[in-house]
mmCIF file of C-alpha atoms in Angstrom:
data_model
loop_
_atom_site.group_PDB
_atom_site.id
_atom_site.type_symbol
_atom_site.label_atom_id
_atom_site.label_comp_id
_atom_site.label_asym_id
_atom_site.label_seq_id
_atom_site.Cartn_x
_atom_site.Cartn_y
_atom_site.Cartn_z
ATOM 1 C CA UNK A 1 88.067 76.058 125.976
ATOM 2 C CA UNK A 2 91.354 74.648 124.674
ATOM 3 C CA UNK A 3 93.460 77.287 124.175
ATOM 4 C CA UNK A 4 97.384 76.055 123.062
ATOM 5 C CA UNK A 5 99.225 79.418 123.081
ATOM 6 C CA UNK A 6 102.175 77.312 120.957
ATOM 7 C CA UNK A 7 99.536 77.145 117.937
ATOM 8 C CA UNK A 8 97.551 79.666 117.997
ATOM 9 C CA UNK A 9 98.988 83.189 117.593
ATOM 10 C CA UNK A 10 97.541 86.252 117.815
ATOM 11 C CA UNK A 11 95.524 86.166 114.412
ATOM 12 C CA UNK A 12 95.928 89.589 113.458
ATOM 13 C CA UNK A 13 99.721 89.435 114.091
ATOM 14 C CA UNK A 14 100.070 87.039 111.412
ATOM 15 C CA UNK A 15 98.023 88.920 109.451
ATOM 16 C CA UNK A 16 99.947 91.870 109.764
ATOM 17 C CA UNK A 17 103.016 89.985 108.724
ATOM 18 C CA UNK A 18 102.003 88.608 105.641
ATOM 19 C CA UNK A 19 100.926 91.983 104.632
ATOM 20 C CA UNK A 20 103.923 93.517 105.482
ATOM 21 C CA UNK A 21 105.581 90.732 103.400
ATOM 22 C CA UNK A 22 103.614 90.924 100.666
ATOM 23 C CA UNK A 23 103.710 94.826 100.335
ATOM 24 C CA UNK A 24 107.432 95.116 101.042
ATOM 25 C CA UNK A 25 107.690 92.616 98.282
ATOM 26 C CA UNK A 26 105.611 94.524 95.764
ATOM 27 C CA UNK A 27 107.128 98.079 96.865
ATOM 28 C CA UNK A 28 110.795 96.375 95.607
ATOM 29 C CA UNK A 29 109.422 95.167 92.191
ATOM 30 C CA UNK A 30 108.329 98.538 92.128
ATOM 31 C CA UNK A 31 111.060 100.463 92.664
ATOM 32 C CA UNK A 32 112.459 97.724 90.301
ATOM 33 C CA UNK A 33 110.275 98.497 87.460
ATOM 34 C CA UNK A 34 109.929 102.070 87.787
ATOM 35 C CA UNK A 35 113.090 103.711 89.246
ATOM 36 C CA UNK A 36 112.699 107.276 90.616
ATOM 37 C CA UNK A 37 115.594 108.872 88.645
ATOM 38 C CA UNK A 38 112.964 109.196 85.658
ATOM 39 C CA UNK A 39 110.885 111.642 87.475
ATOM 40 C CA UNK A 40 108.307 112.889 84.674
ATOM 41 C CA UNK A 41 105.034 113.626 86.568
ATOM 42 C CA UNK A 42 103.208 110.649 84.331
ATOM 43 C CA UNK A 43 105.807 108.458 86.149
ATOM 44 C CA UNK A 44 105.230 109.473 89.597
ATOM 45 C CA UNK A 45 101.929 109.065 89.436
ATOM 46 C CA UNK A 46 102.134 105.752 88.053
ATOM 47 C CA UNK A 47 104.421 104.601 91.034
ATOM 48 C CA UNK A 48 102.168 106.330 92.990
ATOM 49 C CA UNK A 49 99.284 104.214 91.670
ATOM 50 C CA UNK A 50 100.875 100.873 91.974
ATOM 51 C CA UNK A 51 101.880 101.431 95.429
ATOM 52 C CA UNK A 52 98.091 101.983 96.415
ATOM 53 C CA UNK A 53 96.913 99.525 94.162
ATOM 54 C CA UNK A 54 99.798 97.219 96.051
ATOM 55 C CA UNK A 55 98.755 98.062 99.723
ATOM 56 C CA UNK A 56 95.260 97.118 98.949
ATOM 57 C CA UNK A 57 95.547 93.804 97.335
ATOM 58 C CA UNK A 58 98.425 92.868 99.413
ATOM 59 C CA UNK A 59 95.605 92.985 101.917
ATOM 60 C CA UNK A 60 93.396 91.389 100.115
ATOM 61 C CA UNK A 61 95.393 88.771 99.196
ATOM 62 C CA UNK A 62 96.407 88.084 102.936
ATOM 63 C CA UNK A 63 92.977 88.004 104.193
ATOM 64 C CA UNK A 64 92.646 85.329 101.153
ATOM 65 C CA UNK A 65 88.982 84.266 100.733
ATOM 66 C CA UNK A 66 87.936 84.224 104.704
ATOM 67 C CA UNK A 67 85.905 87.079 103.839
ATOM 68 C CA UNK A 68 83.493 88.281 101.949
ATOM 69 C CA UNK A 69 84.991 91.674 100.784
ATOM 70 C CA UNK A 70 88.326 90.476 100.638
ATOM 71 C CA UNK A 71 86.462 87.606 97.459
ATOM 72 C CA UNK A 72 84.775 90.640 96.391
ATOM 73 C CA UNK A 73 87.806 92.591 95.607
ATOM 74 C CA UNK A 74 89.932 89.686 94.705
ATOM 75 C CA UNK A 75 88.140 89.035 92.109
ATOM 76 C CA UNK A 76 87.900 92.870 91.010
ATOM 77 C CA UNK A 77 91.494 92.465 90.712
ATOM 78 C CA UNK A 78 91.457 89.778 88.894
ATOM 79 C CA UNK A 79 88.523 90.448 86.215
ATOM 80 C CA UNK A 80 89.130 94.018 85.629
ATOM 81 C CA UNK A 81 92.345 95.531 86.757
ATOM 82 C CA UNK A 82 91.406 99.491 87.359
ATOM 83 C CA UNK A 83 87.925 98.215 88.398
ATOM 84 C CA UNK A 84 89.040 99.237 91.755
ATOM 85 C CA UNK A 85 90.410 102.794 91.547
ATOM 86 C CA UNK A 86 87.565 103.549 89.294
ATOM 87 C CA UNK A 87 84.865 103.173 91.551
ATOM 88 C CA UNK A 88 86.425 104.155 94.885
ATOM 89 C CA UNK A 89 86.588 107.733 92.513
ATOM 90 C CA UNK A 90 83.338 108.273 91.711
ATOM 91 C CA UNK A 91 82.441 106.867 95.380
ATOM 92 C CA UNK A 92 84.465 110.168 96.706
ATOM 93 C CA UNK A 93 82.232 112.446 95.302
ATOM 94 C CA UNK A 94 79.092 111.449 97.749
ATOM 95 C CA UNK A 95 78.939 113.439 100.563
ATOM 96 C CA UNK A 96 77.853 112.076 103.522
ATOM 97 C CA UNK A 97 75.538 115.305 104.571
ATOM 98 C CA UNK A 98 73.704 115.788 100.947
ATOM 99 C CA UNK A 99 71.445 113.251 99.725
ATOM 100 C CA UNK A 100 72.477 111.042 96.894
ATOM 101 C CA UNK A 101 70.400 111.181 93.764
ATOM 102 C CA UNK A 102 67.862 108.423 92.646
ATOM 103 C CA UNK A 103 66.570 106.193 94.718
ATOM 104 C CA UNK A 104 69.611 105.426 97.440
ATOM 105 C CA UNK A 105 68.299 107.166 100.871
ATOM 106 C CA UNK A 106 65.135 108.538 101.574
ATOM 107 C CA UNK A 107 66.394 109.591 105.400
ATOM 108 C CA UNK A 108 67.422 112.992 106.560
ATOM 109 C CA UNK A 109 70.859 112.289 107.376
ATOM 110 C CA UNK A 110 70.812 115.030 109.885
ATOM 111 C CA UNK A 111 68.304 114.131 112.191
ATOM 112 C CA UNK A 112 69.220 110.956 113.985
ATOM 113 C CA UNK A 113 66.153 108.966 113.180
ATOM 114 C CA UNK A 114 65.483 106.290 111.022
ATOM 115 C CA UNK A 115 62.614 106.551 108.749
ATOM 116 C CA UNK A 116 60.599 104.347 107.337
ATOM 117 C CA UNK A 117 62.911 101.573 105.481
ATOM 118 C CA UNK A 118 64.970 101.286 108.493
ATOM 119 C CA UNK A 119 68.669 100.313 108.891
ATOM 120 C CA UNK A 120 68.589 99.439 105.453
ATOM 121 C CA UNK A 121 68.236 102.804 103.781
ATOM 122 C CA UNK A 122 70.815 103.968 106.118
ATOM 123 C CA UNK A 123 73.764 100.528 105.124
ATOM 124 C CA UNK A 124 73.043 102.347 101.209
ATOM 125 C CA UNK A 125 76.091 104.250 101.555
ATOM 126 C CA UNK A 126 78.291 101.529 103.629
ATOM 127 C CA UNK A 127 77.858 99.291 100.852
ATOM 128 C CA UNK A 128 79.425 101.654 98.150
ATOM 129 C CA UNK A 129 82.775 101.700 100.662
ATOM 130 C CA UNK A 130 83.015 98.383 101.540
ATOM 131 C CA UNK A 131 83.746 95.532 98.892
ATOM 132 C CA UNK A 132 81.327 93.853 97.433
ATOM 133 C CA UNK A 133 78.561 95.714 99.549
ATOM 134 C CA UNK A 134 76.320 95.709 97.815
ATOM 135 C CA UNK A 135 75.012 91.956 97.539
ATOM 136 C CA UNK A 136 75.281 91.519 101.441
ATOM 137 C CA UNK A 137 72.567 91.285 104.159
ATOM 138 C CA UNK A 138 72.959 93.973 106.671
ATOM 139 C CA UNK A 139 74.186 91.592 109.648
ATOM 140 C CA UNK A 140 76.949 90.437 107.033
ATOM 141 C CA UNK A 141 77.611 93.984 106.174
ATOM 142 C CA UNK A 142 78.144 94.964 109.733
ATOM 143 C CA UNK A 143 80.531 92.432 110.136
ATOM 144 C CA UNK A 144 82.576 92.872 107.242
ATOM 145 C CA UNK A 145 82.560 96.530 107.581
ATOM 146 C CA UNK A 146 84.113 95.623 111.189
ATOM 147 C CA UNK A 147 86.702 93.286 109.520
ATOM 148 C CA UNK A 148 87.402 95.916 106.785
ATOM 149 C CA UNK A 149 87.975 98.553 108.942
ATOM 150 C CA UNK A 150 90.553 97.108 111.179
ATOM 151 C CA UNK A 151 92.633 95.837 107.771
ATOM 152 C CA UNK A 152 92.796 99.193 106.367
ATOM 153 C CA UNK A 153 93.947 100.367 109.727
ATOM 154 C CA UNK A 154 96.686 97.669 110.074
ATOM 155 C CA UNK A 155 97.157 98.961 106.165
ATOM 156 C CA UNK A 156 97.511 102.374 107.330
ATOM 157 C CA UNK A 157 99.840 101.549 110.560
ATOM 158 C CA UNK A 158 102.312 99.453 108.370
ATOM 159 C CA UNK A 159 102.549 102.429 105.637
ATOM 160 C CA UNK A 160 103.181 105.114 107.913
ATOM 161 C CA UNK A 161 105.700 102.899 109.758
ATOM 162 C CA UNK A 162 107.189 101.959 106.569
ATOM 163 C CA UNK A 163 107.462 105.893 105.309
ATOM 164 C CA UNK A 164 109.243 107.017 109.109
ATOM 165 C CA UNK A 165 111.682 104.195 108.774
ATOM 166 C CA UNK A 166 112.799 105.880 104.784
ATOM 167 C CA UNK A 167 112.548 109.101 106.371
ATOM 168 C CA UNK A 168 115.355 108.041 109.361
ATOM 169 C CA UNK A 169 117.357 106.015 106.795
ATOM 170 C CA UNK A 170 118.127 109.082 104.543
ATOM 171 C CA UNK B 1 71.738 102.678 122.754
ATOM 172 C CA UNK B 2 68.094 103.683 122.226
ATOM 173 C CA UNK B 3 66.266 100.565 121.647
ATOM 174 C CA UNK B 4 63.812 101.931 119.708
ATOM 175 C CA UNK B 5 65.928 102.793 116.505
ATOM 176 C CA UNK B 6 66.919 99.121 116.141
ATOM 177 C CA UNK B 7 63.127 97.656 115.560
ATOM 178 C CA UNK B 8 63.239 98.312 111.701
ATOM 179 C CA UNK B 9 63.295 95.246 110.592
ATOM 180 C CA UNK B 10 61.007 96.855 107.520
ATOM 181 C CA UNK B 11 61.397 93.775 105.261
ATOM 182 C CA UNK B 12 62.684 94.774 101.495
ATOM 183 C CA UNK B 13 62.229 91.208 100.625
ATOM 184 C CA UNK B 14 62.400 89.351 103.923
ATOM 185 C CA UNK B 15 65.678 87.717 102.937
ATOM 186 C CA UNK B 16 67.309 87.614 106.160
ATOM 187 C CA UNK B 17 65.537 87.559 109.186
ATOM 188 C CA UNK B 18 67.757 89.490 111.378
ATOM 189 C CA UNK B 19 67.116 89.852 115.040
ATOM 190 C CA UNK B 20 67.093 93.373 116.622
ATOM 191 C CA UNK B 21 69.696 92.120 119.323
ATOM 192 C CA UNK B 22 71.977 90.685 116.678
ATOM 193 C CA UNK B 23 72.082 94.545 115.222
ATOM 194 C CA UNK B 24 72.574 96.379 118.300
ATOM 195 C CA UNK B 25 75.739 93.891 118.987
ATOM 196 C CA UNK B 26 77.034 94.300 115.189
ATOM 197 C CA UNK B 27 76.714 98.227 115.237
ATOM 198 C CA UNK B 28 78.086 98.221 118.700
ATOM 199 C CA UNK B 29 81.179 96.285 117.909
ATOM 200 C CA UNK B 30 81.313 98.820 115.254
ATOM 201 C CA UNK B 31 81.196 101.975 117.327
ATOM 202 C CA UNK B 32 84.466 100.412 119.505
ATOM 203 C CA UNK B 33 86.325 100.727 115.904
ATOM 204 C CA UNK B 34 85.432 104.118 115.652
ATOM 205 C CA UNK B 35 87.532 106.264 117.079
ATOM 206 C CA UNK B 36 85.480 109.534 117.667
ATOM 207 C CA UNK B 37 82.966 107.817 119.481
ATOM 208 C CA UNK B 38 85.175 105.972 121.184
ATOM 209 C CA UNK B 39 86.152 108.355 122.933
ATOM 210 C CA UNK B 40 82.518 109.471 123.671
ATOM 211 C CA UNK B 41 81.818 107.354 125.923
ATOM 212 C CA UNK B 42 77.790 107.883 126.031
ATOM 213 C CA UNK B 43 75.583 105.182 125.654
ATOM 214 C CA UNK B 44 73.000 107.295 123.731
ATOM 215 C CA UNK B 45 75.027 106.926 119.977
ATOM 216 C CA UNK B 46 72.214 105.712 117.797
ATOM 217 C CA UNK B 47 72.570 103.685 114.866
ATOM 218 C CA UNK B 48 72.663 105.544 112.038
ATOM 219 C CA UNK B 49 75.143 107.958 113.881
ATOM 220 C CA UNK B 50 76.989 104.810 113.649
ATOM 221 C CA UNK B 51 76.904 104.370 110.145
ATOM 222 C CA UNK B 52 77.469 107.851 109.469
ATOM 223 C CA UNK B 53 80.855 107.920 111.408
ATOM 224 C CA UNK B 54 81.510 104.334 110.181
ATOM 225 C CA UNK B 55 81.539 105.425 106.528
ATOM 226 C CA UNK B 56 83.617 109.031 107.604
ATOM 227 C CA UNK B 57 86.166 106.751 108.636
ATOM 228 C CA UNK B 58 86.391 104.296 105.846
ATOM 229 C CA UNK B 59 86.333 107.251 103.904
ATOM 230 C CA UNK B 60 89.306 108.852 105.710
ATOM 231 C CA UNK B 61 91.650 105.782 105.926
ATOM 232 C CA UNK B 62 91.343 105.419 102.206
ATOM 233 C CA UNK B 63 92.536 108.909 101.724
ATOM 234 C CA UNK B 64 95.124 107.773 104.207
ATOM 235 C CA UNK B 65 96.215 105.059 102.196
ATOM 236 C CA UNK B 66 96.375 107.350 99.182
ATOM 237 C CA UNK B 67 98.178 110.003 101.033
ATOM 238 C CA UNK B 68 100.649 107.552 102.302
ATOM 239 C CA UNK B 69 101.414 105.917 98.973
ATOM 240 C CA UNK B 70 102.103 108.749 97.516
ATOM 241 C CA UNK B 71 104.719 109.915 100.067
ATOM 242 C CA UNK B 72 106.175 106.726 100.006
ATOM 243 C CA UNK B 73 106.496 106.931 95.676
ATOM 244 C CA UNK B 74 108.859 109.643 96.306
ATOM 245 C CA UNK B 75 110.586 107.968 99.268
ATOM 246 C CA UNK B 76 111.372 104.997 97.828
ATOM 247 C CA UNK B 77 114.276 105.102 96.310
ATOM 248 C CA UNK B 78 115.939 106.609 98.619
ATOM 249 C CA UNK B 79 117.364 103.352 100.152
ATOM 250 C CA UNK B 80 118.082 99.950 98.672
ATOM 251 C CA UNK B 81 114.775 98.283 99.557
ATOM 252 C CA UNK B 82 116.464 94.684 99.437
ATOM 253 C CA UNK B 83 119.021 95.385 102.756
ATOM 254 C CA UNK B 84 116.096 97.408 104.256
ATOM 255 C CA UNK B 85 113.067 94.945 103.874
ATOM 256 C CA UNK B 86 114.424 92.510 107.082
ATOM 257 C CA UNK B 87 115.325 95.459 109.128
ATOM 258 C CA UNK B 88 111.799 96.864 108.572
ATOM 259 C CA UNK B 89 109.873 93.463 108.676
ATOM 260 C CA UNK B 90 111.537 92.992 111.858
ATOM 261 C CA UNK B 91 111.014 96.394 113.478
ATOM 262 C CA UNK B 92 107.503 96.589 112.507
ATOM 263 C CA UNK B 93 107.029 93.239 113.828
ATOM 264 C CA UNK B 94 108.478 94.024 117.580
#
């Protein structure tokens, strides 16, 4: 297997840096457009906002269309701006240990068995967290949900790192 | 991983025809991600345990993500984000 070191970096490196690009980018327009000295508690939460809504599609926008959630909320973002934040709300409210209403999973969660209906019943609740869930076969949605889940922990790494390095600066 | 849990292929529609071997090696690749079972270490993690950790963690890095944006909405102005941006791009980079 040809493997040039030169050329090919470590993928998720260079993923990480265009995030952290992109993010530390948005955070200064930010800061830009909504300074902190007007601290009414509508404004807060708006910077707030932004900065979440910035740390996700900086992500998104850095995984570009390789994948299929990264499309799926790409185009959330671009269709229907609070798309987003609206549904990952009324996601938040499922518990994983009570069963759903209507027709989502017929399974006892507790017992580790899967009924009748399989894997599937069981990806019902995966799809409502990952991005455009819903419309993927279960071997897709496995492997997105793997992709997904190490971006929002790089997401999560670069944040924190970003927040201890304004903490020191102070 | 018990074997036996993976044989549902239970067609809704026969879309995809997935093969029980190419589940066992997607929802293992998945359990390496996760941290609690991680740590585990037993073989015996069935599938939907899987799921069910996989979407506690999705679940808890998005609060994450909230929790840290919001800390970092009242950090940031603390500092001239301009000067600091290549000092952080290049520590976080190390």
């Amino acid at each position: 297997m040809m493997n040039s070191p030169q050329q090919v970096k470590n993928p998720s490196s260079s993923l990480k840096s265009r995030f952290i690009t992109r993010f530390l980018g948005a955070l200064t327009k930010i800061n830009a457009e909504h300074p902190i000295s007007s601290s009414s508690p509508t404004r807060i939460f708006q910077r707030y906002r932004r900065i979440k809504v910035a740390s996700n599609k900086s992500m998104a926008y850095s995984v570009r269309s390789r994948r299929i959630w990264s499309r799926a909320m790409l185009s959330r973002f671009r269709s229907r701006r609070s798309a987003f934040s609206v549904r990952r709300s009324s996601v938040k409210t499922t518990n994983c240990t009570t069963s759903p209403p209507s027709a989502l999973i017929k399974v006892t969660i507790n017992e580790n068995k899967i009924a009748k209906g399989g894997l599937d019943m069981q990806t019902d609740e995966l799809r409502e967290l990952v991005p455009g869930g819903e419309a993927m076969d279960v071997c897709n949605l496995l492997g997105e949900t793997a992709h997904y889940i190490k971006c929002l922990t790089t997401q999560v790494q670069v944040m924190r790192k970003i927040v201890d390095f304004y903490h020191l600066s102070k | 991983m018990s074997s036996r849990r993976s044989s549902s292929r239970q067609s809704t529609g026969g879309v995809s025809r997935i093969s029980d071997d190419q589940i066992i090696a997607l929802v293992s690749k998945l359990r390496h991600l996760l941290p609690e079972i991680r740590d585990n270490r037993s073989d015996k993690v069935s599938a939907s345990k899987v799921l069910q950790e996989t979407c506690n963690y999705i679940r808890s890095l998005h609060k994450e993500v909230e929790d840290l944006s919001d800390r970092l909405s009242q950090l940031l102005a603390t500092i001239d984000a301009e000067s600091a941006e290549a000092a952080i791009i290049r520590s976080l980079l190390m």
